[in-house]
């Protein structure tokens, strides 16, 4: 029975091993009524680039959609990924009558800051209506381990 419990616990922790290092992640935690999701990971290796690539492979299905690059970009990187227009509904006139349609041009904006010991990647979905999704990924080197904090904010 102990072996089954141990196996189940290990299966719950996402693990990804490559020649560059090993990525271990806790299951995502959903907080604040679903408005924030956090996930903590550790990468056993000292390369920020390798840690980013390993984490990208884990999140590729989501990250490709928002235009995240497969490799960790240089410091100061900025990218806008345009998306199809969104109809936010009609604006209401001063007299309460329905006015012109409010058409927004959403996009994902990705920015990177990095130094020798850390990297921060932020990607924001801005739709021009009311939705906002922000992905914050922080990589922090501590010796031969890189700690990764991944936070998704939604509103």
Coordinates of N, CA and C in Angstrom, one line a residue, residues 27-100:
X27 N 1.7 20.4 -8.5 CA 0.5 20.6 -9.3 C 0.0 22.1 -9.1
X28 N -0.6 22.7 -10.1 CA -1.0 24.0 -10.1 C -2.0 24.2 -8.9
X29 N -1.9 25.4 -8.3 CA -2.9 25.7 -7.2 C -3.7 26.9 -7.7
X30 N -5.1 26.7 -7.6 CA -6.0 27.7 -8.0 C -6.5 28.5 -6.8
X31 N -6.4 29.8 -6.9 CA -6.6 30.7 -5.7 C -7.6 31.8 -6.1
X32 N -8.1 32.5 -5.1 CA -9.0 33.7 -5.3 C -10.1 33.4 -6.2
X33 N -10.9 32.3 -6.0 CA -12.0 32.0 -6.8 C -11.7 31.8 -8.3
X34 N -10.5 31.3 -8.6 CA -10.1 31.0 -9.9 C -9.5 32.2 -10.6
X35 N -9.3 33.3 -10.0 CA -8.7 34.5 -10.6 C -7.1 34.4 -10.7
X36 N -6.6 33.4 -9.9 CA -5.1 33.3 -9.9 C -4.7 31.8 -9.8
X37 N -3.8 31.4 -10.7 CA -3.3 30.1 -10.6 C -1.8 30.2 -10.5
X38 N -1.2 29.4 -9.5 CA 0.2 29.4 -9.3 C 0.8 28.0 -9.4
X39 N 2.0 27.9 -9.9 CA 2.7 26.7 -9.9 C 4.2 26.9 -9.6
X40 N 4.8 26.1 -8.8 CA 6.2 26.2 -8.4 C 6.9 25.0 -9.0
X41 N 8.1 25.3 -9.5 CA 8.9 24.2 -10.1 C 10.3 24.4 -9.7
X42 N 11.1 23.3 -9.8 CA 12.6 23.4 -9.6 C 13.2 22.7 -10.8
X43 N 14.3 23.3 -11.3 CA 15.0 22.7 -12.4 C 16.4 22.4 -11.9
X44 N 16.8 21.2 -12.0 CA 18.1 20.8 -11.5 C 19.1 21.0 -12.6
X45 N 19.8 22.1 -12.6 CA 20.7 22.5 -13.6 C 21.0 24.0 -13.4
X46 N 22.0 24.5 -14.0 CA 22.3 25.9 -13.7 C 22.1 26.9 -14.9
X47 N 21.5 26.4 -16.0 CA 21.3 27.2 -17.2 C 19.9 27.7 -17.2
X48 N 19.7 29.1 -17.2 CA 18.4 29.7 -17.3 C 17.8 29.3 -18.6
X49 N 18.6 29.3 -19.7 CA 18.0 28.9 -21.0 C 17.5 27.5 -21.0
X50 N 18.2 26.5 -20.4 CA 17.8 25.2 -20.4 C 16.5 25.0 -19.5
X51 N 16.4 25.8 -18.4 CA 15.3 25.7 -17.5 C 14.0 26.3 -18.3
X52 N 14.2 27.3 -19.0 CA 13.1 27.9 -19.8 C 12.6 26.9 -20.8
X53 N 13.6 26.3 -21.6 CA 13.2 25.3 -22.6 C 12.5 24.1 -22.0
X54 N 12.9 23.6 -20.9 CA 12.2 22.5 -20.2 C 10.8 22.9 -19.8
X55 N 10.7 24.1 -19.2 CA 9.3 24.6 -18.8 C 8.5 24.8 -20.0
X56 N 9.0 25.3 -21.1 CA 8.3 25.6 -22.3 C 7.7 24.3 -22.8
X57 N 8.5 23.2 -22.8 CA 8.0 21.9 -23.3 C 6.8 21.4 -22.4
X58 N 6.9 21.7 -21.1 CA 5.8 21.3 -20.3 C 4.5 22.1 -20.6
X59 N 4.7 23.4 -21.0 CA 3.5 24.3 -21.2 C 3.3 24.6 -22.7
X60 N 3.9 23.9 -23.6 CA 3.9 24.2 -25.0 C 2.5 24.4 -25.6
X61 N 1.6 23.6 -25.2 CA 0.2 23.7 -25.7 C -0.4 25.0 -25.5
X62 N -0.2 25.6 -24.3 CA -0.8 26.9 -23.9 C 0.1 28.0 -24.5
X63 N 1.4 27.9 -24.4 CA 2.3 29.0 -24.7 C 2.4 29.2 -26.2
X64 N 2.3 28.2 -27.0 CA 2.4 28.4 -28.5 C 1.2 29.3 -28.9
X65 N 0.0 29.1 -28.3 CA -1.2 29.9 -28.6 C -1.0 31.4 -28.3
X66 N -0.2 31.7 -27.3 CA -0.1 33.1 -26.9 C 1.2 33.7 -27.5
X67 N 1.9 33.0 -28.3 CA 3.1 33.5 -29.0 C 4.4 33.6 -28.2
X68 N 4.4 32.7 -27.2 CA 5.7 32.7 -26.4 C 6.8 32.0 -27.2
X69 N 8.0 32.5 -27.2 CA 9.1 31.9 -27.9 C 9.5 30.6 -27.3
X70 N 10.0 29.7 -28.1 CA 10.5 28.4 -27.6 C 11.8 28.5 -26.8
X71 N 12.6 29.5 -27.0 CA 13.8 29.7 -26.3 C 13.7 31.0 -25.5
X72 N 14.5 31.1 -24.4 CA 14.5 32.3 -23.6 C 15.1 33.5 -24.4
X73 N 14.3 34.5 -24.7 CA 14.9 35.6 -25.4 C 15.9 36.5 -24.6
X74 N 16.5 37.4 -25.3 CA 17.5 38.3 -24.6 C 16.7 39.3 -23.8
X75 N 17.5 39.9 -22.9 CA 16.9 41.0 -22.1 C 16.4 42.1 -22.9
X76 N 15.2 42.6 -22.6 CA 14.6 43.7 -23.3 C 13.7 43.2 -24.4
X77 N 13.5 41.9 -24.6 CA 12.7 41.4 -25.7 C 11.2 41.8 -25.5
X78 N 10.6 42.2 -26.6 CA 9.2 42.6 -26.6 C 8.6 42.0 -27.9
X79 N 7.4 41.5 -27.7 CA 6.7 40.9 -28.9 C 5.2 41.1 -28.7
X80 N 4.5 41.5 -29.8 CA 3.0 41.6 -29.8 C 2.5 40.6 -30.7
X81 N 1.6 39.8 -30.2 CA 0.9 38.7 -31.0 C -0.5 39.2 -31.2
X82 N -0.9 39.7 -32.4 CA -2.2 40.2 -32.7 C -3.2 39.0 -32.8
X83 N -4.4 39.2 -32.3 CA -5.5 38.2 -32.4 C -6.7 38.8 -33.2
X84 N -7.6 37.9 -33.5 CA -8.8 38.4 -34.3 C -9.6 39.4 -33.5
X85 N -10.2 40.3 -34.1 CA -11.0 41.4 -33.5 C -12.2 40.8 -32.6
X86 N -12.6 41.5 -31.6 CA -13.6 41.0 -30.7 C -14.7 42.0 -30.6
X87 N -15.9 41.6 -30.7 CA -17.1 42.5 -30.5 C -17.4 42.6 -29.0
X88 N -17.2 43.7 -28.4 CA -17.4 43.8 -27.0 C -18.9 44.2 -26.6
X89 N -19.7 44.3 -27.7 CA -21.1 44.8 -27.4 C -21.2 46.2 -27.9
X90 N -22.3 46.8 -27.7 CA -22.5 48.2 -28.1 C -22.3 49.1 -27.0
X91 N -21.8 50.3 -27.4 CA -21.6 51.3 -26.4 C -23.0 51.9 -26.1
X92 N -23.3 52.4 -24.9 CA -24.6 53.0 -24.6 C -24.4 54.5 -24.7
X93 N -25.4 55.1 -25.4 CA -25.4 56.5 -25.6 C -25.8 57.2 -24.3
X94 N -25.7 58.6 -24.3 CA -26.1 59.3 -23.1 C -27.5 59.2 -22.8
X95 N -28.3 59.0 -23.8 CA -29.8 58.9 -23.6 C -30.2 57.5 -23.3
X96 N -29.3 56.6 -23.1 CA -29.6 55.2 -22.8 C -29.8 54.3 -24.0
X97 N -29.8 54.9 -25.2 CA -30.0 54.2 -26.4 C -28.7 53.4 -26.8
X98 N -28.9 52.3 -27.5 CA -27.7 51.6 -27.9 C -27.0 52.4 -29.0
X99 N -25.7 52.4 -28.8 CA -24.9 53.2 -29.7 C -24.1 52.3 -30.7
X100 N -22.9 52.8 -31.1 CA -22.1 52.0 -32.1 C -21.5 50.8 -31.4

